[in-house]
Coordinates of C-alpha atoms in Angstrom, one line a residue:
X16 CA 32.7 9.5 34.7
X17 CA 35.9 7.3 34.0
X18 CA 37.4 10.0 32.1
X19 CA 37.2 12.8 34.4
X20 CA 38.4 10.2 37.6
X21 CA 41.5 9.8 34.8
X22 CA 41.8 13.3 34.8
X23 CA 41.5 13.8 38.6
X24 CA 44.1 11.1 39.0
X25 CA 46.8 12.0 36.8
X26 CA 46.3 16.2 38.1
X27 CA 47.4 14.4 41.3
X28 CA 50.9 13.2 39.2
X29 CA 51.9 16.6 38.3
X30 CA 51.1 16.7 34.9
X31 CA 49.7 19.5 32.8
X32 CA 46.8 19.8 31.2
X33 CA 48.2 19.2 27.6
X34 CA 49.9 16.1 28.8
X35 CA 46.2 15.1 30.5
X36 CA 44.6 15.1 27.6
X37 CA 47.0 13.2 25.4
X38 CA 46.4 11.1 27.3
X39 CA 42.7 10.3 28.2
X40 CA 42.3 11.9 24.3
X41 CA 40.8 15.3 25.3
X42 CA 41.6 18.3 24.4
X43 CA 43.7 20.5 27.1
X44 CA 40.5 23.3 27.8
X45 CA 38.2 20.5 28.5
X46 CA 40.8 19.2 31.3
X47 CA 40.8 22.7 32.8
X48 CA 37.0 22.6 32.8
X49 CA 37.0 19.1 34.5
X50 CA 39.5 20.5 37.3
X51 CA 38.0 24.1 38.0
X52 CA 34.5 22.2 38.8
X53 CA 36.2 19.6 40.7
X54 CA 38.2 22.7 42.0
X55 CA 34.8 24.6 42.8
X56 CA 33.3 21.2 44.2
X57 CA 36.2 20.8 46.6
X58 CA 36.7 17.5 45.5
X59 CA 40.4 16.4 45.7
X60 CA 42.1 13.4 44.6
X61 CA 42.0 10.4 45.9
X62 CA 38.2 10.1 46.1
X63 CA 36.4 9.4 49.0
X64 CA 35.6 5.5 49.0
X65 CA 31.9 6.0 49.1
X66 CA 31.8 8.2 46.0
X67 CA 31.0 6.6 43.1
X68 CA 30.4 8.0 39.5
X69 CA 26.5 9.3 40.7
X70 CA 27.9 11.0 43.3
X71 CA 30.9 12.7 41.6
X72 CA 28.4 13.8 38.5
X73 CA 26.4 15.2 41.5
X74 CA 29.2 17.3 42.9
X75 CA 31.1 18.6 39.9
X76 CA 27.2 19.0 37.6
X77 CA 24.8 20.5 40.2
X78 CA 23.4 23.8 39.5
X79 CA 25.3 26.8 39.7
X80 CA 26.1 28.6 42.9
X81 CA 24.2 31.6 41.5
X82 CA 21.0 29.3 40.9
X83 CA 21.4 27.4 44.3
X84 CA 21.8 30.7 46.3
X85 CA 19.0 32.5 44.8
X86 CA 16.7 29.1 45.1
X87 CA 14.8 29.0 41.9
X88 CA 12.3 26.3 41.9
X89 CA 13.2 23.7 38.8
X90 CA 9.7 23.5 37.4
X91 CA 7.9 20.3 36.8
X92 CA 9.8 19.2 33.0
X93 CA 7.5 17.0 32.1
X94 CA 4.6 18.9 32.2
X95 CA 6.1 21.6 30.6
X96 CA 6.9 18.8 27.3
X97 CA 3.4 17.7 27.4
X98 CA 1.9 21.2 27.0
X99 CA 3.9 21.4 24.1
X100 CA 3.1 18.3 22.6
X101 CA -0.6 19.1 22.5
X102 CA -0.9 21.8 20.6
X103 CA 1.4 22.5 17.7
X104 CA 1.7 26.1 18.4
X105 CA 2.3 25.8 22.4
X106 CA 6.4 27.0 22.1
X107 CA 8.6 27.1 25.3
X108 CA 7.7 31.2 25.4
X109 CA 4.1 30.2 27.1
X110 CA 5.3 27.9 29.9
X111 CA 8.1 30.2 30.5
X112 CA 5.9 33.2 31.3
X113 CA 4.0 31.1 33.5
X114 CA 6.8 29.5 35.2
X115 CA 7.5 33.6 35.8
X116 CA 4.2 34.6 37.1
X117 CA 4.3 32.1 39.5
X118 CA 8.0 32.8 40.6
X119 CA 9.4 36.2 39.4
X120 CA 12.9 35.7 40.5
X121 CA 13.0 32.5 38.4
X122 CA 15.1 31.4 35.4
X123 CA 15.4 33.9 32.6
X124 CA 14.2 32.6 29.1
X125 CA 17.7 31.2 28.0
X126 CA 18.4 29.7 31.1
X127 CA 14.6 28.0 31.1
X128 CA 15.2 26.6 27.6
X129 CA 18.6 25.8 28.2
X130 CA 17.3 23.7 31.2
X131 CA 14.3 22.1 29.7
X132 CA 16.7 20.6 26.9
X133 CA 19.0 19.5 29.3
X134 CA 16.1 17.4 30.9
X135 CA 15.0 16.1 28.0
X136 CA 17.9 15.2 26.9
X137 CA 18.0 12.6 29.6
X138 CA 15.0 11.3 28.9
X139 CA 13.9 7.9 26.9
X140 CA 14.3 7.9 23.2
X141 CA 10.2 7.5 23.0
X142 CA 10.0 10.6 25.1
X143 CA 12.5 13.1 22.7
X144 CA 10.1 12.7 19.5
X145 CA 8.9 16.2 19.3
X146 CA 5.9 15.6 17.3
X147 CA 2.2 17.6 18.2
X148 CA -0.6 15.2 19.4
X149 CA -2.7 13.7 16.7
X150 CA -0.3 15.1 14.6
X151 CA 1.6 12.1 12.8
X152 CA 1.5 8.4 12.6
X153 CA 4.5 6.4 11.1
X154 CA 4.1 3.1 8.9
X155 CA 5.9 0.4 8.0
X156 CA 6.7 -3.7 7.5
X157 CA 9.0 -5.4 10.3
X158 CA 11.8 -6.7 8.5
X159 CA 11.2 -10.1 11.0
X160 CA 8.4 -12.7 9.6
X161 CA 6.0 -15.0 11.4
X162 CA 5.6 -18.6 9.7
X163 CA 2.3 -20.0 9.4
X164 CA 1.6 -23.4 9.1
X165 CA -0.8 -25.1 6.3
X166 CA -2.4 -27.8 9.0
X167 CA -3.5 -29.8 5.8
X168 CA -0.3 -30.2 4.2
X169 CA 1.8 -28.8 6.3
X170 CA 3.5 -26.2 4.0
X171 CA 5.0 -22.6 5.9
X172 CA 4.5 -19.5 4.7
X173 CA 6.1 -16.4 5.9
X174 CA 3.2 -13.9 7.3
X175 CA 4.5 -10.1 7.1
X176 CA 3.7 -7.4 9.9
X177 CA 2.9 -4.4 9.5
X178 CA 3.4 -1.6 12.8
X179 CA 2.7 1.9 12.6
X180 CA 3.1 4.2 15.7
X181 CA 1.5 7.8 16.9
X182 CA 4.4 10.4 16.8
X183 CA 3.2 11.8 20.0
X184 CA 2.4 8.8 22.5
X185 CA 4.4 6.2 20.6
X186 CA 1.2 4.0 20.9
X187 CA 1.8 0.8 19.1
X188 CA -0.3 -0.7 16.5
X189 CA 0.6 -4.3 14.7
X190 CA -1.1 -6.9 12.7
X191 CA 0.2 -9.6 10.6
X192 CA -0.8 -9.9 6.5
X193 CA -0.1 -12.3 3.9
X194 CA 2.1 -10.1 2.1
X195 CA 3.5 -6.3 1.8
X196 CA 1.0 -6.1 -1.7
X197 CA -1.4 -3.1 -2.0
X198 CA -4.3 -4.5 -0.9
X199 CA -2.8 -6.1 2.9
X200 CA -1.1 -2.3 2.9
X201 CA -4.6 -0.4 2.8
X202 CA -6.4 -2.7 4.7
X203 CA -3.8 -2.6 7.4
X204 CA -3.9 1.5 7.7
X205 CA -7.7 1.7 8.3
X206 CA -7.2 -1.5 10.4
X207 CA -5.2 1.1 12.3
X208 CA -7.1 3.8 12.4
X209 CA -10.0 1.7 13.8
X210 CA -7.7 1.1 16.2
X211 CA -6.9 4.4 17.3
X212 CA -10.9 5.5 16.6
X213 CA -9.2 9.0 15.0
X214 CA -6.4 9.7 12.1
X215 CA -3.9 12.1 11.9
X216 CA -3.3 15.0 9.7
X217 CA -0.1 13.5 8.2
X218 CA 0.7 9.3 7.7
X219 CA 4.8 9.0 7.0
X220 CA 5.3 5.8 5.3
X221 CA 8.9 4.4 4.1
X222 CA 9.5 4.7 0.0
X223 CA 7.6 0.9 0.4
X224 CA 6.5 0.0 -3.4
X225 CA 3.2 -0.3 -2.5
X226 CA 2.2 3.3 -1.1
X227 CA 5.1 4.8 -3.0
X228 CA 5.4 4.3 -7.0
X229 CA 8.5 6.2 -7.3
X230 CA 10.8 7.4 -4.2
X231 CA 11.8 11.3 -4.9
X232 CA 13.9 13.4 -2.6
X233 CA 11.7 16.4 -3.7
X234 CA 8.4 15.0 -5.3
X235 CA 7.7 11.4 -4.5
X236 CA 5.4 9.6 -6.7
X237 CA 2.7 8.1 -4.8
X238 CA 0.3 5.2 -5.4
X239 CA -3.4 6.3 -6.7
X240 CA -5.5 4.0 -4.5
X241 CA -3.2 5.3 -1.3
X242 CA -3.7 8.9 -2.4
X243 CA -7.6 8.3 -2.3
X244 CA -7.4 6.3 1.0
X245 CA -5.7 9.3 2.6
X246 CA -8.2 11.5 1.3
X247 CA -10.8 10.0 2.5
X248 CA -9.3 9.8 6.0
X249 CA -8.5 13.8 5.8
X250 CA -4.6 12.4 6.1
X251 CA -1.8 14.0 4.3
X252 CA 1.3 11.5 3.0
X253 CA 4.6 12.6 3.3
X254 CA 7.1 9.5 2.5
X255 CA 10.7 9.4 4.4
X256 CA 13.0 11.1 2.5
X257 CA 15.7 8.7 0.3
X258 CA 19.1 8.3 2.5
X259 CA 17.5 10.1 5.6
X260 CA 17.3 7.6 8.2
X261 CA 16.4 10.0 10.9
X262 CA 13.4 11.3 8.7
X263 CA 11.9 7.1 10.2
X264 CA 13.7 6.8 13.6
X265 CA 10.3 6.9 15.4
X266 CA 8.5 3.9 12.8
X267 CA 11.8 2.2 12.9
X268 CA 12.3 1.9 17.2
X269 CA 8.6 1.0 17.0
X270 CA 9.5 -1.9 14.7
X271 CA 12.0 -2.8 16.9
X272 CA 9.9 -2.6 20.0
X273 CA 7.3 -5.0 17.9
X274 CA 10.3 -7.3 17.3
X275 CA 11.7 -7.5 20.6
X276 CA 8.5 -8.0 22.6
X277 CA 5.5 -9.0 20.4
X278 CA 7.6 -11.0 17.6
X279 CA 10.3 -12.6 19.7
X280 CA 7.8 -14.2 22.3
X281 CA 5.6 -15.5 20.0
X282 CA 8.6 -17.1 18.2
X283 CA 8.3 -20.4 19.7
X284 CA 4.4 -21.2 19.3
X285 CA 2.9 -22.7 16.3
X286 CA 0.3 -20.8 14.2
X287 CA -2.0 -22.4 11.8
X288 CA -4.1 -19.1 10.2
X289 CA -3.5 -15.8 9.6
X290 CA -6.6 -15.1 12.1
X291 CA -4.7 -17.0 15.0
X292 CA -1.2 -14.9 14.5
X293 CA -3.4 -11.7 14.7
X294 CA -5.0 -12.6 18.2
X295 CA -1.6 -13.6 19.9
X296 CA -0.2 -10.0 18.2
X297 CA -3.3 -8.3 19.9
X298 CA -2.2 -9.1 22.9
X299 CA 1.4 -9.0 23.3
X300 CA 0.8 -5.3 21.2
X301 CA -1.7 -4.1 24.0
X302 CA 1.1 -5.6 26.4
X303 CA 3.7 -2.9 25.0
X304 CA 1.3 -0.1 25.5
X305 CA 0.3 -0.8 28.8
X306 CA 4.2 -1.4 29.6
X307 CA 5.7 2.0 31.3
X308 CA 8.9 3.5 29.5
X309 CA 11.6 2.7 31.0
X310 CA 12.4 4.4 34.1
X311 CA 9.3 6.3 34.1
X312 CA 5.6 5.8 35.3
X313 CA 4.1 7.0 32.1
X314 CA 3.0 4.0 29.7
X315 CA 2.4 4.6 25.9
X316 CA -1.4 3.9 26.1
X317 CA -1.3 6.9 29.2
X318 CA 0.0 8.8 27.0
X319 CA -2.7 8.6 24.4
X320 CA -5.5 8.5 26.1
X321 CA -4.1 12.0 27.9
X322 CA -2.3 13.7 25.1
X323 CA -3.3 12.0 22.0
X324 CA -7.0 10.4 21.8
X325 CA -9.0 13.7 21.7
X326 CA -6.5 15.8 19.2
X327 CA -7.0 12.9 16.4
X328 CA -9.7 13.8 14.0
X329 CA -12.8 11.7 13.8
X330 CA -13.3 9.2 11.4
X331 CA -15.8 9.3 8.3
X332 CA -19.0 7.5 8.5
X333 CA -17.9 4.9 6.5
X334 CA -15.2 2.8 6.0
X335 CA -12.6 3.5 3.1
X336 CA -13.4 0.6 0.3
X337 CA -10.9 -0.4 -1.6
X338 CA -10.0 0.6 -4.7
X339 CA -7.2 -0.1 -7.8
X340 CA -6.4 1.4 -10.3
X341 CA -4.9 1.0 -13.6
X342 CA -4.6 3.3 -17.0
X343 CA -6.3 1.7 -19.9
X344 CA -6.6 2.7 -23.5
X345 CA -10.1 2.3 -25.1
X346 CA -10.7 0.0 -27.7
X347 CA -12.0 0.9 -30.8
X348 CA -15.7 -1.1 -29.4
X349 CA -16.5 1.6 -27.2
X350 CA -14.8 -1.2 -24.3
X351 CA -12.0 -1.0 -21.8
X352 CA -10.6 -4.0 -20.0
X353 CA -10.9 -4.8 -16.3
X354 CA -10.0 -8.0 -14.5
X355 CA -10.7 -9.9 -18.2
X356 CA -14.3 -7.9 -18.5
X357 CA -15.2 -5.0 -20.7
X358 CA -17.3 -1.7 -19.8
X359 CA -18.3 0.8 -22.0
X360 CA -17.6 4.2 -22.3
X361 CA -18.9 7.1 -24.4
X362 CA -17.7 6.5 -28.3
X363 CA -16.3 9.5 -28.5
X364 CA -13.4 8.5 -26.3
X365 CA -12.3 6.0 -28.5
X366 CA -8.9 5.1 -28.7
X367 CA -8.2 7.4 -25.6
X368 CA -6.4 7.1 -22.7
X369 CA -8.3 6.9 -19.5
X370 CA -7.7 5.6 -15.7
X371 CA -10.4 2.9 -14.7
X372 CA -10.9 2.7 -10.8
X373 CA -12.0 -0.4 -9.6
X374 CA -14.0 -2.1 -6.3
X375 CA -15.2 -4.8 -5.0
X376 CA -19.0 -3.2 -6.4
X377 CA -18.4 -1.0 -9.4
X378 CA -15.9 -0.2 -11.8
X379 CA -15.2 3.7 -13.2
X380 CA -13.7 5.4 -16.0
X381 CA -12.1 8.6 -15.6
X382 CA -11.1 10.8 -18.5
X383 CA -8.6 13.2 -17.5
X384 CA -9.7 13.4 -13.9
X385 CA -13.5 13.5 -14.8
X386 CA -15.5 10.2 -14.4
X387 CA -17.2 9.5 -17.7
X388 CA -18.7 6.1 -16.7
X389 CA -19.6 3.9 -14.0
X390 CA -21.2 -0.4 -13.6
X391 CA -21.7 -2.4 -11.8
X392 CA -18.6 -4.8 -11.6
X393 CA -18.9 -8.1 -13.5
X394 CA -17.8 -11.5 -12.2
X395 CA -17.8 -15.1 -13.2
X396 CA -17.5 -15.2 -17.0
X397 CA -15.5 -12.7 -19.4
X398 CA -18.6 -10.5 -20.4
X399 CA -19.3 -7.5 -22.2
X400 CA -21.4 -4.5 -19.7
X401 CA -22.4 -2.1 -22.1
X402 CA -24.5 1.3 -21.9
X403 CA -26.5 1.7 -25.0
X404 CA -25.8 5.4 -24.3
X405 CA -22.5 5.1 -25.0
X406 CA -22.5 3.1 -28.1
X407 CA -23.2 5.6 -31.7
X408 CA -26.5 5.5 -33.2
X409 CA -25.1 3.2 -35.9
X410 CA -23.9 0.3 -33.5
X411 CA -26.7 0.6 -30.9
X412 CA -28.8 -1.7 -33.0
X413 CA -26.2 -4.0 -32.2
X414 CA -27.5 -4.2 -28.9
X415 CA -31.2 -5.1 -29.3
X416 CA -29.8 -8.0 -30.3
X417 CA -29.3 -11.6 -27.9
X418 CA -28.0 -15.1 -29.4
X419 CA -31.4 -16.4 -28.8
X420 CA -32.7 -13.9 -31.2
X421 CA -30.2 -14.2 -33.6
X422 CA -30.9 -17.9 -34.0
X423 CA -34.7 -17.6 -34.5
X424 CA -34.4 -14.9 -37.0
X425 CA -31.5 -17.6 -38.7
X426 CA -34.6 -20.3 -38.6
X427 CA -36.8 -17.8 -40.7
X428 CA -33.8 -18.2 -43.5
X429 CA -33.4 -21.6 -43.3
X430 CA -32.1 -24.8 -40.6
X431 CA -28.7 -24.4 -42.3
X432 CA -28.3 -20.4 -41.5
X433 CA -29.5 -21.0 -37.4
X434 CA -27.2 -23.7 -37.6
X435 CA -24.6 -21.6 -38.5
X436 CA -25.1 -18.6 -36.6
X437 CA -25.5 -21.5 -33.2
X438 CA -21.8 -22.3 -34.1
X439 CA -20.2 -19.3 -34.7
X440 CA -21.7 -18.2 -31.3
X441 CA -20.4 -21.2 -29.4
X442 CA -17.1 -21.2 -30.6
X443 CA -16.0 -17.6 -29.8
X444 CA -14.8 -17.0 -26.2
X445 CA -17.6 -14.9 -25.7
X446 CA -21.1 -14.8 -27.7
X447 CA -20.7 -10.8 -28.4
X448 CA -18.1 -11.4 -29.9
X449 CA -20.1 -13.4 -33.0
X450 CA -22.9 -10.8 -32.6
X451 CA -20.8 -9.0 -36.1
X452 CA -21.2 -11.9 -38.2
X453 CA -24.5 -13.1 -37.1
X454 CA -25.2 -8.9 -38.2
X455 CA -23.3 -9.9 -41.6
X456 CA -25.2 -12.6 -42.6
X457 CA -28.6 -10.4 -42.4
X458 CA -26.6 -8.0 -45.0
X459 CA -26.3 -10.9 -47.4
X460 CA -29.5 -11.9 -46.9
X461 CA -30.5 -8.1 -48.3
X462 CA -28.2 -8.5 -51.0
X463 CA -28.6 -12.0 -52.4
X464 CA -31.8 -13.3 -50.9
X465 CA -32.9 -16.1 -48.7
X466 CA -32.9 -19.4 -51.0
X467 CA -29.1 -18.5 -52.1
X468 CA -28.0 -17.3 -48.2
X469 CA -29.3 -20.7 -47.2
X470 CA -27.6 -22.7 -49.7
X471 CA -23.9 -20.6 -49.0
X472 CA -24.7 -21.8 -45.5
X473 CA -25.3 -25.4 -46.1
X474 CA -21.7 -25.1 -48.5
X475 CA -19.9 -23.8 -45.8
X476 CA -21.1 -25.6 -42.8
X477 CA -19.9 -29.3 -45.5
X478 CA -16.6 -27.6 -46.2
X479 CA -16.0 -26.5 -42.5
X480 CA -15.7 -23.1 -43.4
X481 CA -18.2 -22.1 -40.2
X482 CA -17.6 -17.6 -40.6
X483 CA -19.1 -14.6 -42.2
X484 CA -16.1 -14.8 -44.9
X485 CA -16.5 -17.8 -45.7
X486 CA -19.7 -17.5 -46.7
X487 CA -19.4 -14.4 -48.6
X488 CA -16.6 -15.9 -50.7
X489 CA -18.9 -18.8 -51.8
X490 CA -21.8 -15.7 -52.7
X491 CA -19.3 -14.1 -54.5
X492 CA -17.8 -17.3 -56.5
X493 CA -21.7 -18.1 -57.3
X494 CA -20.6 -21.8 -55.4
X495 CA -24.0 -21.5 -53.9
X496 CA -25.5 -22.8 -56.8
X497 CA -23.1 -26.0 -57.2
X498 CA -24.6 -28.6 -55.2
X499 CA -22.9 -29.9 -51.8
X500 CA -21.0 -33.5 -53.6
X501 CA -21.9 -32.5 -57.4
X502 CA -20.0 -32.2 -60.5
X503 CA -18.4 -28.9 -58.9
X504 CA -14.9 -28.8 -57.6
X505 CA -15.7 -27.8 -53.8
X506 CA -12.7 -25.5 -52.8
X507 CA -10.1 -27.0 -50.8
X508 CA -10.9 -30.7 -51.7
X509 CA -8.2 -32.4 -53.6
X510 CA -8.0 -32.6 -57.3
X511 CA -8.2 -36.1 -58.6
X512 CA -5.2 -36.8 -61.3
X513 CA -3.1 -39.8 -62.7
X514 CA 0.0 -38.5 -60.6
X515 CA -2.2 -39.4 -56.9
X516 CA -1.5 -42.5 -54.8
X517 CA -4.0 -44.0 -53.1
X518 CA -3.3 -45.8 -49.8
X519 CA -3.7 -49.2 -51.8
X520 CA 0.1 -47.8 -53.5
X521 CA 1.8 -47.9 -50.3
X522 CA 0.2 -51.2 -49.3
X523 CA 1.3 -53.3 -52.0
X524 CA 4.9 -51.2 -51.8
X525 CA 5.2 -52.5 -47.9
X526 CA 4.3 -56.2 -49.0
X527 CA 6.5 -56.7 -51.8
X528 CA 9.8 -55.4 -49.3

């Protein structure tokens, strides 16, 4: 309204139009604009004293003489927006021909839209988002912290919040996690769904790492175990496009809402748990929703319980569980790796590569988007979990096997085999991972008998060579028949010559310096 007093005052001066907006930097049709409606209003320069900018926007920007004569009825704006917002396919066409039926010599269709975006226009950034009820819910980390305070030691760590926000009420959701990893990101949307006790057809996250592998303007690469959470909540994802901020203006004044009045008045009190943050954020969050939009009566949790709340689809029966996943490559055992345990899978995917999916109760193996395997999910010690079904017909003997077999059957040779077989079980990381040589010695025992097994055992248990090779190499060398300490060189002791010192050399060689 400054300007076009400017304008008024410097018409008053005598000068033209081009001059007028040289000078208030407008072009010269705009001035003429300004002074036919002020022309048309009758308003005249000076201004009255009691005019102020309100009241000259009244005069020169009411409706047009044409409209004012005729008296159409203005219809009610906001009703009109939220018949649109509930149903997706509700355009201004509908209203309009109601508006009609009710008052024939009303607005034509140009005029009505014409009018409705003028309106809403005006209204509060909240109430422009044009998005369908249950239609879309926005995601994504404040960029603001909250510290947490160890009361032990007294260490602070930063807690991270997450917000996400329905497109069509703006209701607010917000919880704080220890970090922006994958699992506080999935835990976080069904917290938020419980919340809302529905989901929407579409979730937009920002290109965070942790829903969105690889940020694409065209085909964003998007994290596995977010993929299957969205599946399972009948959601679609559909990232913020790279370099298109308005693509997250809704998620993005809903962060800054959750700054401004759930972060910032919490920012003097002292939490000591994640569990403690998270109750104060409850409440100042259900403080924002029950907080009307500015100059309006309508709050954000009105909003959805009137508009939203029934067009969000139910939830499943169950909670999503959360999953990982990771590509592995199958060893040449039959075994793929998993959180430092190994599961099984059919031989004949050996060497393959396969994508292993894993929760807190069972771990799978997928082949090329078929699941070829499933157990239960190991924990505690490294182990091996194997299905004998998956193991060949030449290894699943293997299997009947347990160390406490293996040692009795090394008694039946003799102490000095069980002896053996007990230390090569206890000094591998894992017993199955002896279970080959134990399996060894019985081939020896085929091929050279008990009495000389026994004796290659007793060699290489002396001579510290505790291993399947090493007793095979004293078979082979026929040192089983050289007692342990007889006239027989034992391999890797030292050979005695004229050219060795003893330690009584050295002795004598410090006492005589």
């Amino acid at each position: 309204m400054r300007q076009i007093t400017e304008v008024l005052r410097l018409a008053a001066q005598g000068l033209t139009y081009r001059q007028i907006g040289q000078s208030v930097g407008i072009s010269a049709s705009t001035v003429q604009g300004y002074l036919d409606r002020a022309r048309r209003a009758g308003v005249r320069w000076p201004l009255p004293e009691d005019m102020d900018g309100a009241g000259l926007e009244a005069r020169l920007f009411k409706r047009s003489d044409e409209d004012t004569r005729s008296g159409r009825p203005e219809p009610n704006w906001l009703a009109v927006h939220r018949e649109r917002k509930q149903g997706k396919h509700v355009t201004l066409q509908l209203p309009h021909l109601e508006y009609k039926a009710v008052h024939p010599d009303g607005w034509g269709y140009t005029q009505f839209c014409a009018h409705y975006h003028r309106w809403l226009g005006r209204q509060h950034v909240v109430m422009r988002l044009e998005y369908a009820a249950g239609e879309r819910m926005f995601v994504d980390f404040c960029g603001d912290t909250m510290p947490i305070t160890d009361p032990d030691t007294g260490e602070i760590a930063q807690a991270q919040v997450f917000v996400s926000v329905l497109g069509a009420s703006g209701y607010l959701y917000g919880e704080a996690t220890a970090g922006q990893d994958l699992v506080s990101w999935l835990n976080a949307h069904a917290n938020a769904l419980e919340f809302y006790r529905g989901s929407p057809r579409v979730v937009v996250p920002d290109n965070l790492k942790a829903g969105v592998t690889k940020a694409c303007w065209y085909d964003p690469e998007l994290n596995p175990s977010y993929l299957e959470l969205a599946r399972h909540y009948a959601m679609a994802v559909l990232p913020t496009r790279p370099y298109h901020p308005r693509d997250k203006a809704a998620v993005e004044a809903a962060v800054q809402v959750a700054e401004r009045w759930v972060l910032a008045p919490l920012r003097k009190w002292q939490f000591f748990s994640l569990g403690e943050l998270n109750a104060a954020i409850t409440e100042q969050v259900a403080f924002v929703n029950d907080r009307p939009f500015r100059g309006q009566k309508t709050s954000r949790r009105q909003l959805f319980e009137e508009l939203e709340r029934a067009a969000l689809q139910p939830l499943p029966p169950t909670r999503y569980e959360l999953a990982t996943w990771k590509p592995a490559k199958v060893n040449i055992d039959c075994h793929v790796e998993c959180a430092e345990h190994y599961y099984s899978v059919p031989y004949q995917l050996a060497r393959e590569a396969v994508d292993v999916r894993a929760t807190a109760r069972v771990v799978e193996i997928f082949h090329r988007g078929r699941r070829v395997a499933s157990h239960l999910r190991a924990y505690g010690r490294r182990r091996f979990i194997t299905n004998p079904d998956h193991m060949p017909a030449a290894h699943r003997a293997h299997l009947e096997w347990t160390p406490s077999r293996l040692v009795v059957w090394g008694r039946s040779v003799g102490p000095a085999v069980a002896e053996l077989i007990e230390t090569i079980l206890s000094t591998r990381p894992h017993p199955e991972h002896g279970y080959r040589a134990c399996l060894g010695l019985m081939r020896l025992v085929k091929h050279y008998g008990r009495e000389r097994v026994q004796a290659a055992c007793e060699r290489a248990l002396a001579t510290g060579g505790v291993s399947y090779r090493s007793v095979d190499t004293i078979l082979k060398n026929g040192l089983d028949r050289v007692p342990v300490g007889g006239e027989g060189p034992v391999p890797g002791a030292p050979i005695q010559h004229a050219n060795l010192r003893g330690p009584a050399y050295y002795q004598q060689t410090l006492e005589e310096a």
